[in-house]
Coordinates of C-alpha atoms and ligand atoms in Angstrom, one line a residue:
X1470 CA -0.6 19.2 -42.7
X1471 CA -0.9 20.4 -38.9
X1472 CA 0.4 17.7 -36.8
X1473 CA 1.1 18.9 -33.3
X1474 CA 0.6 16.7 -30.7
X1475 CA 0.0 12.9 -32.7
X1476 CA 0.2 9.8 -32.0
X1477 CA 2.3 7.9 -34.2
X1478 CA 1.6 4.3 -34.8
X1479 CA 4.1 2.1 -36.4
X1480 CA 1.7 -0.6 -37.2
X1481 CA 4.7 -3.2 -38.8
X1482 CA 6.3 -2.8 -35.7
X1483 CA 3.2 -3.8 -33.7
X1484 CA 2.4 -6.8 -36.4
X1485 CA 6.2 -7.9 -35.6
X1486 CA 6.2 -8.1 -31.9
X1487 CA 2.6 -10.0 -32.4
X1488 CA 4.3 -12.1 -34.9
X1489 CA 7.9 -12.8 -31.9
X1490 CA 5.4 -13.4 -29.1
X1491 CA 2.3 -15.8 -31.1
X1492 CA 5.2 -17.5 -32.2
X1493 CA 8.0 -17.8 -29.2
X1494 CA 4.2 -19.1 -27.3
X1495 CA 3.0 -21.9 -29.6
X1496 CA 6.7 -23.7 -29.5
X1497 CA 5.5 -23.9 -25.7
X1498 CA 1.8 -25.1 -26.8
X1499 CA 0.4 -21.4 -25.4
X1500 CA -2.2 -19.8 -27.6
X1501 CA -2.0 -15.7 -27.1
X1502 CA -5.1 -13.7 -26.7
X1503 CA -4.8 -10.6 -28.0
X1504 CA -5.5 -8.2 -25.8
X1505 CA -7.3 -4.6 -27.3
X1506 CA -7.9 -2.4 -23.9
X1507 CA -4.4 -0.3 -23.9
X1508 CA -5.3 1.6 -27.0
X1509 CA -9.2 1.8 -26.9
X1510 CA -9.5 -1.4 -29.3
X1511 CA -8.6 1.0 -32.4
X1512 CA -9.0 -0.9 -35.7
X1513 CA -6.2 -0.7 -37.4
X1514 CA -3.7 -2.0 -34.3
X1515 CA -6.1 -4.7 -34.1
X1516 CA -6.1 -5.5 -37.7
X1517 CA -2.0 -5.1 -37.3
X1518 CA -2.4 -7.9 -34.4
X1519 CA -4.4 -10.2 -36.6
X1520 CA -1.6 -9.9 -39.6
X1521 CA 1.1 -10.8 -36.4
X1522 CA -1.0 -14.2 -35.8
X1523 CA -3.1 -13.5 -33.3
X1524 CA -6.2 -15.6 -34.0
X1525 CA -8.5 -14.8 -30.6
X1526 CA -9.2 -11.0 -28.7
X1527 CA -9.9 -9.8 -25.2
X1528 CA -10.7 -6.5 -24.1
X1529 CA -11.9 -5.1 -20.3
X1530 CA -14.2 -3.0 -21.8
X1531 CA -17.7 -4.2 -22.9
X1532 CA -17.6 -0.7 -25.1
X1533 CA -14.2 -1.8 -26.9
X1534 CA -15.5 -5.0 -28.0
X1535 CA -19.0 -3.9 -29.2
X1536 CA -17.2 -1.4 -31.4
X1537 CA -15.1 -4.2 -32.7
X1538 CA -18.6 -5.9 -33.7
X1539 CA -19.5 -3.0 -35.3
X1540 CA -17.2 -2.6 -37.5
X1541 CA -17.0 -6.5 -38.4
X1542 CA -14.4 -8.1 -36.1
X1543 CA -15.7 -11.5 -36.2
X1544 CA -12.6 -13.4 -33.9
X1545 CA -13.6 -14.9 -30.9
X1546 CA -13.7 -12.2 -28.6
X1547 CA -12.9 -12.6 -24.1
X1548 CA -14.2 -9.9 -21.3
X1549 CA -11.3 -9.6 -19.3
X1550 CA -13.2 -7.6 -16.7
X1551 CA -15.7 -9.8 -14.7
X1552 CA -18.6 -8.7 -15.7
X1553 CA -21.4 -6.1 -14.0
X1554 CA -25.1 -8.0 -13.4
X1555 CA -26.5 -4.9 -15.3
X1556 CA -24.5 -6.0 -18.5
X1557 CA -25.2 -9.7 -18.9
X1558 CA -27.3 -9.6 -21.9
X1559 CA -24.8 -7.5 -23.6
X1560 CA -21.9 -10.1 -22.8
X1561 CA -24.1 -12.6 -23.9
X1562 CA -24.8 -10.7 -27.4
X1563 CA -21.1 -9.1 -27.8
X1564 CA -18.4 -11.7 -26.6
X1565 CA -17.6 -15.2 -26.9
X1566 CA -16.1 -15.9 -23.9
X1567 CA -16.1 -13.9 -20.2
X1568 CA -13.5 -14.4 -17.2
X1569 CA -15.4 -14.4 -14.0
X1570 CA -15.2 -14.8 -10.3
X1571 CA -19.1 -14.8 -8.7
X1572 CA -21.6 -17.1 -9.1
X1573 CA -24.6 -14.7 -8.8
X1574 CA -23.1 -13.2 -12.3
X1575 CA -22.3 -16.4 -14.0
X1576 CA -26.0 -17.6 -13.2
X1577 CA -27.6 -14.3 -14.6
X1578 CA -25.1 -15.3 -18.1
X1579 CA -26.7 -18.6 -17.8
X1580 CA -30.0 -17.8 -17.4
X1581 CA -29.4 -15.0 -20.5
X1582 CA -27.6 -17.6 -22.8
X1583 CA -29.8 -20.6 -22.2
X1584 CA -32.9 -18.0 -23.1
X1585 CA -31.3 -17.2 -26.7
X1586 CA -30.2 -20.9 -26.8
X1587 CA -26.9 -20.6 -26.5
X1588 CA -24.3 -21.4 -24.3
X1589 CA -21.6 -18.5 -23.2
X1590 CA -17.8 -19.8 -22.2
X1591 CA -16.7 -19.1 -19.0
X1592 CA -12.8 -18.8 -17.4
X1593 CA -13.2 -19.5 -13.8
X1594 CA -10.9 -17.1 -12.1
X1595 CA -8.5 -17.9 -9.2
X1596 CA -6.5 -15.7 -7.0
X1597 CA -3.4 -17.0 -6.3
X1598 CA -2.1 -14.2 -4.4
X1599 CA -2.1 -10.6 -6.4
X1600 CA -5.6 -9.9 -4.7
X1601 CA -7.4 -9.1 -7.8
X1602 CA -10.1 -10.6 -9.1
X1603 CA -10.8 -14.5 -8.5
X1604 CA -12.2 -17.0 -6.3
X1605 CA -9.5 -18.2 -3.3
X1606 CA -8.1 -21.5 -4.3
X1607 CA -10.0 -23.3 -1.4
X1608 CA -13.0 -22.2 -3.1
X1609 CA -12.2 -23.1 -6.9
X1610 CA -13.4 -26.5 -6.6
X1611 CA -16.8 -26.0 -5.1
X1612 CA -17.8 -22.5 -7.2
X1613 CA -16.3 -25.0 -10.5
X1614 CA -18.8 -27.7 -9.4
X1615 CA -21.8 -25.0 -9.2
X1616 CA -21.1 -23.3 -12.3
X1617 CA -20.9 -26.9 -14.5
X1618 CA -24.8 -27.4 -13.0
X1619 CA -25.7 -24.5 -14.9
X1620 CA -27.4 -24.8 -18.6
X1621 CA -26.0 -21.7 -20.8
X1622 CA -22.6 -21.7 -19.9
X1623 CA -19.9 -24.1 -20.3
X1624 CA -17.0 -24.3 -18.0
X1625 CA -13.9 -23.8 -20.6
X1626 CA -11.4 -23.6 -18.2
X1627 CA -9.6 -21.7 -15.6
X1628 CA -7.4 -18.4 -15.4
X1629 CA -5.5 -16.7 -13.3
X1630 CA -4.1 -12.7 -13.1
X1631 CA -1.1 -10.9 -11.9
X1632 CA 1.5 -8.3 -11.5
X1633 CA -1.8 -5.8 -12.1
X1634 CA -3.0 -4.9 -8.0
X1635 CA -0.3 -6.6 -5.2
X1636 CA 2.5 -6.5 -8.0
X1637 CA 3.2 -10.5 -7.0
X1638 CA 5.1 -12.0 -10.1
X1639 CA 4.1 -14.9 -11.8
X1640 CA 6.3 -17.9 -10.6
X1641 CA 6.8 -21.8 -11.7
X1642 CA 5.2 -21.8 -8.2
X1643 CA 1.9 -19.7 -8.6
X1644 CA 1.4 -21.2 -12.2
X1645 CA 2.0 -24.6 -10.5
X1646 CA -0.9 -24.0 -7.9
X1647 CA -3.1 -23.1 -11.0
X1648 CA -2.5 -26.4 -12.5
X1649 CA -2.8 -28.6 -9.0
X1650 CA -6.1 -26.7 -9.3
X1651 CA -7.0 -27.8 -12.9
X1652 CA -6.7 -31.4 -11.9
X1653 CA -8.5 -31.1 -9.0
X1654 CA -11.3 -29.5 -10.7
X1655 CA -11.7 -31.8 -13.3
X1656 CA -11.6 -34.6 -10.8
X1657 CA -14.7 -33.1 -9.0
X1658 CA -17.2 -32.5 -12.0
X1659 CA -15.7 -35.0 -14.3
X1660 CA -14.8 -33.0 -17.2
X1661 CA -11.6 -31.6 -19.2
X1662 CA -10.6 -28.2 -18.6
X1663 CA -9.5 -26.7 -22.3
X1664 CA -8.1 -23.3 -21.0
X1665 CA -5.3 -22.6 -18.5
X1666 CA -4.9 -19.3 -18.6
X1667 CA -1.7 -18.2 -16.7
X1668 CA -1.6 -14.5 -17.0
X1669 CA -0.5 -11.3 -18.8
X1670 CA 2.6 -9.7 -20.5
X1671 CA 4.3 -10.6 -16.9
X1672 CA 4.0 -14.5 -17.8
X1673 CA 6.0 -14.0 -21.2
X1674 CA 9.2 -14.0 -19.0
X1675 CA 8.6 -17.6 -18.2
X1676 CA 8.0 -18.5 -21.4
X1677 CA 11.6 -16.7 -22.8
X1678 CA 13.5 -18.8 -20.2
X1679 CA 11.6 -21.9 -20.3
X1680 CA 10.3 -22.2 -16.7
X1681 CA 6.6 -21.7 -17.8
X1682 CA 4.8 -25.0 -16.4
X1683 CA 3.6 -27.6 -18.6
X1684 CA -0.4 -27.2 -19.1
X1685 CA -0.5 -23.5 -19.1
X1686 CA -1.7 -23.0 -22.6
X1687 CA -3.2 -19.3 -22.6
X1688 CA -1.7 -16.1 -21.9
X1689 CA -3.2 -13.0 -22.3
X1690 CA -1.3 -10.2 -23.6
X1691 CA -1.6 -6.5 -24.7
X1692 CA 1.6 -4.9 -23.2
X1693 CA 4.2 -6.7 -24.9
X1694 CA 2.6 -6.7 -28.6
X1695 CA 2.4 -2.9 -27.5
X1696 CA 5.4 -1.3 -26.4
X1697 CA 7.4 -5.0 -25.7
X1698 CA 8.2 -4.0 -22.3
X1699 CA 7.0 -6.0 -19.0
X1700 CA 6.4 -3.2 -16.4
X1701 CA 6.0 -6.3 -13.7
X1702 CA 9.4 -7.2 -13.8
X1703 CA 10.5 -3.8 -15.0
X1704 CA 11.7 -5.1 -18.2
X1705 CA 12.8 -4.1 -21.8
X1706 CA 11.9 -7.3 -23.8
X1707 CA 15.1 -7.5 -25.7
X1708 CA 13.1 -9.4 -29.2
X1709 CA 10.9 -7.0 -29.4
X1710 CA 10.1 -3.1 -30.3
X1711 CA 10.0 -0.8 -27.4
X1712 CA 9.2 2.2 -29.9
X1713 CA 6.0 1.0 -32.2
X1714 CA 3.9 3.9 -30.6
X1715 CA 5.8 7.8 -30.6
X1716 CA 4.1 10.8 -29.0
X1717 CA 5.3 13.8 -31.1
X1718 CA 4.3 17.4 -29.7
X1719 CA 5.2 21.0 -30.7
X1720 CA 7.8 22.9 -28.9
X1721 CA 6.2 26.3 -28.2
X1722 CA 8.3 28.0 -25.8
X1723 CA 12.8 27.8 -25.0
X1724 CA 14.0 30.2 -22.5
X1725 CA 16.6 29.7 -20.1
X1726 CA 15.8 30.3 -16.8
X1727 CA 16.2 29.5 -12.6
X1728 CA 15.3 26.3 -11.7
X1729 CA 13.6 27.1 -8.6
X1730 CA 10.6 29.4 -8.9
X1731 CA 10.4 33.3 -7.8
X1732 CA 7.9 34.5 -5.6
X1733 CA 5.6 33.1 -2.5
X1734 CA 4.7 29.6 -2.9
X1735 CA 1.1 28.8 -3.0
X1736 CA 0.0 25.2 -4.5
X1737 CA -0.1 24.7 -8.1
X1738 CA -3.0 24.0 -10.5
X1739 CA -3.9 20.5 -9.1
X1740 CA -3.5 21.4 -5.4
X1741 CA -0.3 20.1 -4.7
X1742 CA 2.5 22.1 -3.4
X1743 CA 5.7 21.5 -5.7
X1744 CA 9.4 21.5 -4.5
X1745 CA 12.5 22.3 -6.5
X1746 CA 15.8 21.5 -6.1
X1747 CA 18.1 24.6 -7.2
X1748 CA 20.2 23.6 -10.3
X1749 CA 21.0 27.4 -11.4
X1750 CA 20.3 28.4 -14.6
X1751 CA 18.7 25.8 -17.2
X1752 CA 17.7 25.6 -20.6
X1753 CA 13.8 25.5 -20.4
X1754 CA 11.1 24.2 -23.3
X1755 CA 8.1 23.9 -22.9
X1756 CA 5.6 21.6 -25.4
X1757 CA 2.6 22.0 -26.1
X1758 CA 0.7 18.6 -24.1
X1759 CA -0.7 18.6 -20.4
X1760 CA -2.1 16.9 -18.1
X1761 CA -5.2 17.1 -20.1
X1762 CA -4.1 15.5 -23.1
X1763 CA -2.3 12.5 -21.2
X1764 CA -0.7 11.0 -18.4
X1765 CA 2.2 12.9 -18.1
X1766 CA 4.3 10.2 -16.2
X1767 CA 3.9 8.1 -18.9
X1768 CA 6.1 9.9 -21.4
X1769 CA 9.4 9.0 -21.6
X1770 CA 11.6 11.4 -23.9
X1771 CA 13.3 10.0 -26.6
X1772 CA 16.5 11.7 -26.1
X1773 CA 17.8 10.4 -22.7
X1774 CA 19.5 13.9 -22.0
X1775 CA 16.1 15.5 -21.8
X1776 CA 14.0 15.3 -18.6
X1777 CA 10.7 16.2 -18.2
X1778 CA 10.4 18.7 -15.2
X1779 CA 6.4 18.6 -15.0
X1780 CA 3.3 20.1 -16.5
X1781 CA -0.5 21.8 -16.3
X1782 CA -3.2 20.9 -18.2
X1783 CA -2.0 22.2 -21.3
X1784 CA 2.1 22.6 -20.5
X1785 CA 4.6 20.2 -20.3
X1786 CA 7.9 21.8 -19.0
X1787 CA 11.1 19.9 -19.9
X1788 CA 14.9 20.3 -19.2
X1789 CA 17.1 20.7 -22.4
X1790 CA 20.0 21.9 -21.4
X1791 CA 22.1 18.7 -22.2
X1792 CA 19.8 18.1 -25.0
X1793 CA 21.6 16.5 -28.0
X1794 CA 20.7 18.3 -30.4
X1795 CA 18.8 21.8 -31.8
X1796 CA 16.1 22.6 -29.4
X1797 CA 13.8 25.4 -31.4
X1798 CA 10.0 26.7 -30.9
X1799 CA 8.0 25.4 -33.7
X1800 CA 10.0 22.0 -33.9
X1801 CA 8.5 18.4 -32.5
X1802 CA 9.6 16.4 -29.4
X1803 CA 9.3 13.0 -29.6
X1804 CA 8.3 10.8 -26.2
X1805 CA 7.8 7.1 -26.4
X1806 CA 5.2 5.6 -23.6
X1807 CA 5.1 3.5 -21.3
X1808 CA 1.7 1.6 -20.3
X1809 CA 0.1 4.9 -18.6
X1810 CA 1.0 7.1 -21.7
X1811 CA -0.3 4.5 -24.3
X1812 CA -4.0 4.6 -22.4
X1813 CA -4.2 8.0 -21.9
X1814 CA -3.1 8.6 -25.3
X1815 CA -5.0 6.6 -27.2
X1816 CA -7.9 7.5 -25.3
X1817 CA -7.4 11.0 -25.5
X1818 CA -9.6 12.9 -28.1
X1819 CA -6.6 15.5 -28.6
X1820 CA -4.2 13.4 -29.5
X1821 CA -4.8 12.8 -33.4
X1822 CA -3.3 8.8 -34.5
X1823 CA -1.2 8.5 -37.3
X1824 CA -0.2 5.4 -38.8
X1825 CA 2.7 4.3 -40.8
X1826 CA 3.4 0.8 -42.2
Ligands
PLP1207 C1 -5.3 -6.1 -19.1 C2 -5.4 -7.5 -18.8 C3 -4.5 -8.4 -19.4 C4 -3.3 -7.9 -20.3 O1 -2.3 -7.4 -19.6 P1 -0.9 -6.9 -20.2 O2 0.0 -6.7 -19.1 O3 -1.2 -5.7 -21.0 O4 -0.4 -8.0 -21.1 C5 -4.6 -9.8 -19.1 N1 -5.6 -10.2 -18.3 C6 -6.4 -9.4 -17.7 C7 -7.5 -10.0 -16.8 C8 -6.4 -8.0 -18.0 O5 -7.3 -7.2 -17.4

């Protein structure tokens, strides 16, 4: 079997680090949304998270989850990107559940559910401070007492993001505000909010050492089922498996050779103009993955005495000279990702997926 350049998926791996976080959550009375948009919603992760105890999905992308219908995924299902105005009737149709921020969208989803006679859940979001998506706080309570007016969608609750745009880390503080907001709300249109929805993989932290606040009973998390690392906080989640996705490539070229390149310096392939610091002599490889394959700074080599020097569109150059052990042309290198690498690879067309149990 040719297998250069594939993805491989440890799916037991995946199913455990569902399985640490669903349950490490519920002790805290937090349900965990599964979240499907860091490896283009593939079925067979998703099926892995299901086996781990995840019960409910969100993906960003309306394309993700309609392939998940397809193919018979019938969990309840959130948009985690606010939805476009040009796509309400296919929220309506595809997803359960939508986070959003403006009223003129959340009307048209009205409008759309109440005309198929349903009614389509909505997560009012509010930015406390990472400058995403959300209404302003000062603003929650009026926009909730709109959207409750309306007849095909119910007001389920209120969420919040982070650690994705400003980088701002989810605090007993932030989460706090969230929850200050909660009761306001449901003071103004006299109803129960079900969801609190306090963030990503970056909120787990809170959960491991306790501080999460009361009420927060949602997170929403794809990078720590994934790779069980919390780039937020720049963090290795001890419990759980940092190597459940490998990228293995073909070495097809070792040569030693000066660090610093011969010759007039121009720009290189992309257009930018590349500096090198002179180390002598090094032992070179080069494997066959680029630029066009994946994300490049989102491979991480699994043998710490290799170091990835750069790459093209089809190259990726890399310094073995300290590697541990046989480096020869025909053998694999194995990288593991970070959050970058796992998009780009599991989006990538080149990249064939192979699963183990
Ligand atoms: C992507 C996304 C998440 C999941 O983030 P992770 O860091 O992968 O856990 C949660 N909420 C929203 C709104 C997202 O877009």
């Amino acid at each position: 079997m040719e297998l250069s350049s594939h993805l491989e998926i440890n799916l037991g791996k995946i199913e455990e680090n569902a399985f640490r976080i669903v349950e490490k959550c519920a002790k805290q009375g937090i349900e965990v949304l599964g979240v499907t948009k860091g490896f283009s919603a593939l079925p067979r992760i998703v099926r892995a998270m299901i086996r781990g105890g995840i019960t409910k999905l969100a993906d960003a992308r309306l394309e993700n989850i309609i392939s998940l219908r397809k193919q018979h995924f019938t969990q309840s299902i959130t948009l985690l990107r606010i939805p476009r105005l040009s796509t309400v009737e296919k929220v309506i149709a595809f997803t359960d559940c939508s986070i959003n921020s403006e009223y003129e969208v959340i009307k048209a989803l009205s409008e759309k559910a109440a005309s198929k006679g349903i009614r389509h859940s909505i997560v009012l979001m509010i930015d406390v401070g990472d400058l995403r998506e959300g209404v302003l706080p000062e603003d929650a309570a009026e926009a909730a007492e709109k959207i409750v007016r309306l007849p095909g969608v119910t007001l389920s609750g209120i969420g919040t993001n982070m650690g994705c745009y400003g980088g701002i880390l989810p605090t007993a503080h932030n989460l706090n505000l969230l929850l200050e907001m909660k009761t306001d709300i449901e003071r103004r249109v006299g109803a129960e909010l079900e969801i609190i929805s306090g963030g990503g993989t970056s909120s787990l932290k809170l959960v491991e050492d306790g501080s999460i606040p009361k009420g927060i009973n949602q997170l929403r998390i794809g990078e720590g089922i994934l790779l069980g690392t919390d780039t937020t906080h720049g963090y290795q989640v001890p419990w759980l498996h940092q190597d459940a996705f490998l990228l293995r490539t073909e070495i097809i070229e070792v040569k030693t050779k000066p660090s610093v390149p011969i010759g007039v310096t121009g720009h290189d392939s992309f257009g930018n103009r590349p500096v090198f610091v002179d180390r002598g002599l090094r032992k070179r490889a080069i494997v066959a993955l680029g630029k066009q394959d994946v994300n490049i700074e989102g491979l991480i080599p699994v043998d710490k005495n290799i170091h990835i020097l750069g790459g093209s569109s089809d190259h990726l150059i890399v310094d073995v000279t300290d590697a541990a052990g046989e480096i020869s042309v025909g053998d694999l290198m194995t990288f593991k990702l970070n959050y970058q690498g796992l998009l780009t690879s599991c989006g990538s067309r080149y990249i064939k997926k192979f699963y183990i149990q």
